Amino acid sequence: MSQAKTNARKCAVQALYQWQMSGESLSRIETYFLEQEYLKGAQKTYFSELFHGVPKQLTEIDAALAEFVDRPVEKIDPVERAILRIGVYELINRLETPYKVIINEGVNLAKDFGAEGSHKYVNGILDKVSQKQRAVEIAAKRAKPQN
C-alpha cells in the first residue's frame, strides 16, 4: 500500500472521530481538514471515499460489526469504532485491496490512535469480519500451493 493511502486512512480516522463526537456535517469537517492542510501527503480522493463512504453505508457496516463485537457498536470506544468502520468499509468495497492489508492498516491505526492494546481488539474483529466478507479470497489463498 502506498504511504498516501495510509495517510488518507489516518486522516479519515480523525475526521470520522470528529464527526462521531461532534455531529457536525461531513462537508464542514472535510473543509476544515482541507483548510488546515491535514491532507498534505494523503491521497485526497481516497480520504474522501472513506470519509463519505462510511456514513453512507453506516447501517451495513455496523451490522457487519455487530455480528462479531462484544457490545453494541455505539458502545465501542469512538477511536476504535472509526477504525473498525473504515476497515469494514474497505473489506466490503475495496476488493482489489487484500484483506490482510486492510487488517494490518487497521492494526497500525489502532497503535497510532487507540488506547493501549486496542490493536489486538481491532485485529480480532477485522479478522472475523474478513472471514465472512472475504470468504472466497481467503479460501483461494488457502487452496493455493505454498512455494
PDB file of C-alpha atoms in Angstrom:
ATOM      1  CA  MET A   1       0.000   0.000   0.000  1.00  0.00           C
ATOM      2  CA  SER A   2       1.136   3.479  -0.691  1.00  0.00           C
ATOM      3  CA  GLN A   3       2.026   5.911   2.050  1.00  0.00           C
ATOM      4  CA  ALA A   4      -0.511   8.342   0.582  1.00  0.00           C
ATOM      5  CA  LYS A   5      -3.314   5.803   1.151  1.00  0.00           C
ATOM      6  CA  THR A   6      -2.065   5.119   4.670  1.00  0.00           C
ATOM      7  CA  ASN A   7      -2.114   8.869   5.330  1.00  0.00           C
ATOM      8  CA  ALA A   8      -5.636   9.070   3.866  1.00  0.00           C
ATOM      9  CA  ARG A   9      -6.762   6.399   6.343  1.00  0.00           C
ATOM     10  CA  LYS A  10      -5.144   8.295   9.232  1.00  0.00           C
ATOM     11  CA  CYS A  11      -6.977  11.466   8.271  1.00  0.00           C
ATOM     12  CA  ALA A  12     -10.230   9.557   7.772  1.00  0.00           C
ATOM     13  CA  VAL A  13      -9.994   8.101  11.291  1.00  0.00           C
ATOM     14  CA  GLN A  14      -9.534  11.575  12.731  1.00  0.00           C
ATOM     15  CA  ALA A  15     -12.322  13.077  10.634  1.00  0.00           C
ATOM     16  CA  LEU A  16     -14.765  10.245  11.409  1.00  0.00           C
ATOM     17  CA  TYR A  17     -13.926  10.545  15.088  1.00  0.00           C
ATOM     18  CA  GLN A  18     -14.710  14.261  14.905  1.00  0.00           C
ATOM     19  CA  TRP A  19     -17.983  13.514  13.083  1.00  0.00           C
ATOM     20  CA  GLN A  20     -18.988  10.873  15.657  1.00  0.00           C
ATOM     21  CA  MET A  21     -18.196  13.137  18.605  1.00  0.00           C
ATOM     22  CA  SER A  22     -19.436  16.495  17.330  1.00  0.00           C
ATOM     23  CA  GLY A  23     -22.261  15.609  14.967  1.00  0.00           C
ATOM     24  CA  GLU A  24     -21.015  18.327  12.597  1.00  0.00           C
ATOM     25  CA  SER A  25     -21.752  17.983   8.908  1.00  0.00           C
ATOM     26  CA  LEU A  26     -19.355  15.968   6.795  1.00  0.00           C
ATOM     27  CA  SER A  27     -18.782  18.900   4.450  1.00  0.00           C
ATOM     28  CA  ARG A  28     -17.819  21.211   7.300  1.00  0.00           C
ATOM     29  CA  ILE A  29     -15.336  18.692   8.731  1.00  0.00           C
ATOM     30  CA  GLU A  30     -13.899  17.966   5.288  1.00  0.00           C
ATOM     31  CA  THR A  31     -13.468  21.689   4.607  1.00  0.00           C
ATOM     32  CA  TYR A  32     -11.663  22.065   7.924  1.00  0.00           C
ATOM     33  CA  PHE A  33      -9.274  19.225   7.049  1.00  0.00           C
ATOM     34  CA  LEU A  34      -8.592  20.776   3.655  1.00  0.00           C
ATOM     35  CA  GLU A  35      -8.074  24.304   5.006  1.00  0.00           C
ATOM     36  CA  GLN A  36      -5.754  23.148   7.775  1.00  0.00           C
ATOM     37  CA  GLU A  37      -3.747  21.094   5.269  1.00  0.00           C
ATOM     38  CA  TYR A  38      -4.181  17.895   7.279  1.00  0.00           C
ATOM     39  CA  LEU A  39      -4.445  16.064   3.992  1.00  0.00           C
ATOM     40  CA  LYS A  40      -0.951  17.049   2.873  1.00  0.00           C
ATOM     41  CA  GLY A  41       0.740  13.781   1.895  1.00  0.00           C
ATOM     42  CA  ALA A  42      -2.583  11.928   1.810  1.00  0.00           C
ATOM     43  CA  GLN A  43      -4.431  10.649  -1.229  1.00  0.00           C
ATOM     44  CA  LYS A  44      -7.319  13.113  -1.064  1.00  0.00           C
ATOM     45  CA  THR A  45      -9.684  11.076  -3.239  1.00  0.00           C
ATOM     46  CA  TYR A  46      -9.213   8.024  -1.014  1.00  0.00           C
ATOM     47  CA  PHE A  47      -9.759  10.110   2.119  1.00  0.00           C
ATOM     48  CA  SER A  48     -12.958  11.479   0.604  1.00  0.00           C
ATOM     49  CA  GLU A  49     -14.164   7.993  -0.378  1.00  0.00           C
ATOM     50  CA  LEU A  50     -13.611   6.666   3.152  1.00  0.00           C
ATOM     51  CA  PHE A  51     -14.934   9.746   4.923  1.00  0.00           C
ATOM     52  CA  HIS A  52     -18.148   9.907   2.886  1.00  0.00           C
ATOM     53  CA  GLY A  53     -18.486   6.179   2.223  1.00  0.00           C
ATOM     54  CA  VAL A  54     -18.577   5.094   5.856  1.00  0.00           C
ATOM     55  CA  PRO A  55     -21.537   7.316   6.840  1.00  0.00           C
ATOM     56  CA  LYS A  56     -23.317   6.428   3.579  1.00  0.00           C
ATOM     57  CA  GLN A  57     -23.075   2.693   4.367  1.00  0.00           C
ATOM     58  CA  LEU A  58     -23.228   3.007   8.154  1.00  0.00           C
ATOM     59  CA  THR A  59     -26.160   0.628   8.607  1.00  0.00           C
ATOM     60  CA  GLU A  60     -24.479  -2.135   6.567  1.00  0.00           C
ATOM     61  CA  ILE A  61     -21.081  -1.561   8.203  1.00  0.00           C
ATOM     62  CA  ASP A  62     -22.450  -1.563  11.738  1.00  0.00           C
ATOM     63  CA  ALA A  63     -24.493  -4.714  11.003  1.00  0.00           C
ATOM     64  CA  ALA A  64     -21.309  -6.467   9.835  1.00  0.00           C
ATOM     65  CA  LEU A  65     -19.529  -5.336  13.013  1.00  0.00           C
ATOM     66  CA  ALA A  66     -22.418  -6.192  15.348  1.00  0.00           C
ATOM     67  CA  GLU A  67     -22.123  -9.836  14.443  1.00  0.00           C
ATOM     68  CA  PHE A  68     -18.620 -10.046  15.925  1.00  0.00           C
ATOM     69  CA  VAL A  69     -18.239  -7.386  18.630  1.00  0.00           C
ATOM     70  CA  ASP A  70     -18.762  -7.985  22.333  1.00  0.00           C
ATOM     71  CA  ARG A  71     -21.008  -4.949  22.907  1.00  0.00           C
ATOM     72  CA  PRO A  72     -23.319  -2.661  20.943  1.00  0.00           C
ATOM     73  CA  VAL A  73     -21.350  -0.884  18.199  1.00  0.00           C
ATOM     74  CA  GLU A  74     -22.186   2.520  19.693  1.00  0.00           C
ATOM     75  CA  LYS A  75     -20.520   1.450  22.973  1.00  0.00           C
ATOM     76  CA  ILE A  76     -17.169   0.734  21.298  1.00  0.00           C
ATOM     77  CA  ASP A  77     -14.525   3.353  22.020  1.00  0.00           C
ATOM     78  CA  PRO A  78     -15.005   6.116  19.390  1.00  0.00           C
ATOM     79  CA  VAL A  79     -11.469   5.796  18.025  1.00  0.00           C
ATOM     80  CA  GLU A  80     -11.715   2.026  17.682  1.00  0.00           C
ATOM     81  CA  ARG A  81     -15.201   2.406  16.204  1.00  0.00           C
ATOM     82  CA  ALA A  82     -13.879   4.765  13.496  1.00  0.00           C
ATOM     83  CA  ILE A  83     -11.013   2.378  12.710  1.00  0.00           C
ATOM     84  CA  LEU A  84     -13.295  -0.660  12.566  1.00  0.00           C
ATOM     85  CA  ARG A  85     -15.798   1.146  10.357  1.00  0.00           C
ATOM     86  CA  ILE A  86     -13.059   2.096   7.890  1.00  0.00           C
ATOM     87  CA  GLY A  87     -11.780  -1.479   7.865  1.00  0.00           C
ATOM     88  CA  VAL A  88     -15.224  -2.952   7.244  1.00  0.00           C
ATOM     89  CA  TYR A  89     -15.915  -0.343   4.549  1.00  0.00           C
ATOM     90  CA  GLU A  90     -12.724  -1.401   2.775  1.00  0.00           C
ATOM     91  CA  LEU A  91     -13.455  -5.119   3.199  1.00  0.00           C
ATOM     92  CA  ILE A  92     -16.853  -4.603   1.551  1.00  0.00           C
ATOM     93  CA  ASN A  93     -15.950  -2.077  -1.141  1.00  0.00           C
ATOM     94  CA  ARG A  94     -12.242  -2.281  -1.968  1.00  0.00           C
ATOM     95  CA  LEU A  95     -11.961  -5.865  -3.192  1.00  0.00           C
ATOM     96  CA  GLU A  96      -8.705  -5.077  -5.000  1.00  0.00           C
ATOM     97  CA  THR A  97      -7.054  -4.472  -1.624  1.00  0.00           C
ATOM     98  CA  PRO A  98      -6.077  -7.771   0.029  1.00  0.00           C
ATOM     99  CA  TYR A  99      -7.890  -8.410   3.300  1.00  0.00           C
ATOM    100  CA  LYS A 100      -4.580  -8.839   5.142  1.00  0.00           C
ATOM    101  CA  VAL A 101      -3.526  -5.340   4.073  1.00  0.00           C
ATOM    102  CA  ILE A 102      -6.800  -3.916   5.407  1.00  0.00           C
ATOM    103  CA  ILE A 103      -6.371  -5.718   8.727  1.00  0.00           C
ATOM    104  CA  ASN A 104      -2.744  -4.585   9.005  1.00  0.00           C
ATOM    105  CA  GLU A 105      -3.688  -0.979   8.275  1.00  0.00           C
ATOM    106  CA  GLY A 106      -6.415  -1.157  10.943  1.00  0.00           C
ATOM    107  CA  VAL A 107      -3.950  -2.567  13.490  1.00  0.00           C
ATOM    108  CA  ASN A 108      -1.467   0.206  12.721  1.00  0.00           C
ATOM    109  CA  LEU A 109      -4.177   2.854  13.048  1.00  0.00           C
ATOM    110  CA  ALA A 110      -5.128   1.431  16.443  1.00  0.00           C
ATOM    111  CA  LYS A 111      -1.474   1.516  17.524  1.00  0.00           C
ATOM    112  CA  ASP A 112      -1.238   5.152  16.394  1.00  0.00           C
ATOM    113  CA  PHE A 113      -4.559   6.458  17.717  1.00  0.00           C
ATOM    114  CA  GLY A 114      -6.159   3.892  20.006  1.00  0.00           C
ATOM    115  CA  ALA A 115      -5.805   3.024  23.649  1.00  0.00           C
ATOM    116  CA  GLU A 116      -3.031   0.709  24.758  1.00  0.00           C
ATOM    117  CA  GLY A 117      -3.767  -2.784  23.484  1.00  0.00           C
ATOM    118  CA  SER A 118      -6.647  -1.679  21.256  1.00  0.00           C
ATOM    119  CA  HIS A 119      -4.802  -3.008  18.232  1.00  0.00           C
ATOM    120  CA  LYS A 120      -5.485  -6.545  19.485  1.00  0.00           C
ATOM    121  CA  TYR A 121      -9.227  -5.873  19.604  1.00  0.00           C
ATOM    122  CA  VAL A 122      -9.211  -4.263  16.146  1.00  0.00           C
ATOM    123  CA  ASN A 123      -7.174  -7.164  14.755  1.00  0.00           C
ATOM    124  CA  GLY A 124      -9.558  -9.768  16.160  1.00  0.00           C
ATOM    125  CA  ILE A 125     -12.716  -8.067  14.937  1.00  0.00           C
ATOM    126  CA  LEU A 126     -11.418  -7.257  11.453  1.00  0.00           C
ATOM    127  CA  ASP A 127     -10.111 -10.818  11.133  1.00  0.00           C
ATOM    128  CA  LYS A 128     -13.569 -12.226  11.930  1.00  0.00           C
ATOM    129  CA  VAL A 129     -15.350  -9.788   9.619  1.00  0.00           C
ATOM    130  CA  SER A 130     -12.892 -10.554   6.810  1.00  0.00           C
ATOM    131  CA  GLN A 131     -13.560 -14.287   7.130  1.00  0.00           C
ATOM    132  CA  LYS A 132     -17.201 -13.600   6.319  1.00  0.00           C
ATOM    133  CA  GLN A 133     -16.815 -10.692   3.855  1.00  0.00           C
ATOM    134  CA  ARG A 134     -13.829 -12.174   2.020  1.00  0.00           C
ATOM    135  CA  ALA A 135     -14.500 -15.909   2.361  1.00  0.00           C
ATOM    136  CA  VAL A 136     -13.809 -16.547  -1.344  1.00  0.00           C
ATOM    137  CA  GLU A 137     -10.481 -14.670  -1.219  1.00  0.00           C
ATOM    138  CA  ILE A 138      -9.395 -16.494   1.937  1.00  0.00           C
ATOM    139  CA  ALA A 139     -10.391 -19.911   0.555  1.00  0.00           C
ATOM    140  CA  ALA A 140      -8.470 -19.242  -2.671  1.00  0.00           C
ATOM    141  CA  LYS A 141      -5.407 -18.195  -0.704  1.00  0.00           C
ATOM    142  CA  ARG A 142      -5.557 -21.374   1.422  1.00  0.00           C
ATOM    143  CA  ALA A 143      -6.012 -23.580  -1.655  1.00  0.00           C
ATOM    144  CA  LYS A 144      -3.031 -22.028  -3.430  1.00  0.00           C
ATOM    145  CA  PRO A 145       0.083 -24.217  -3.052  1.00  0.00           C
ATOM    146  CA  GLN A 146       2.848 -22.648  -0.974  1.00  0.00           C
ATOM    147  CA  ASN A 147       6.254 -22.261  -2.662  1.00  0.00           C
TER     148      ASN A 147
END
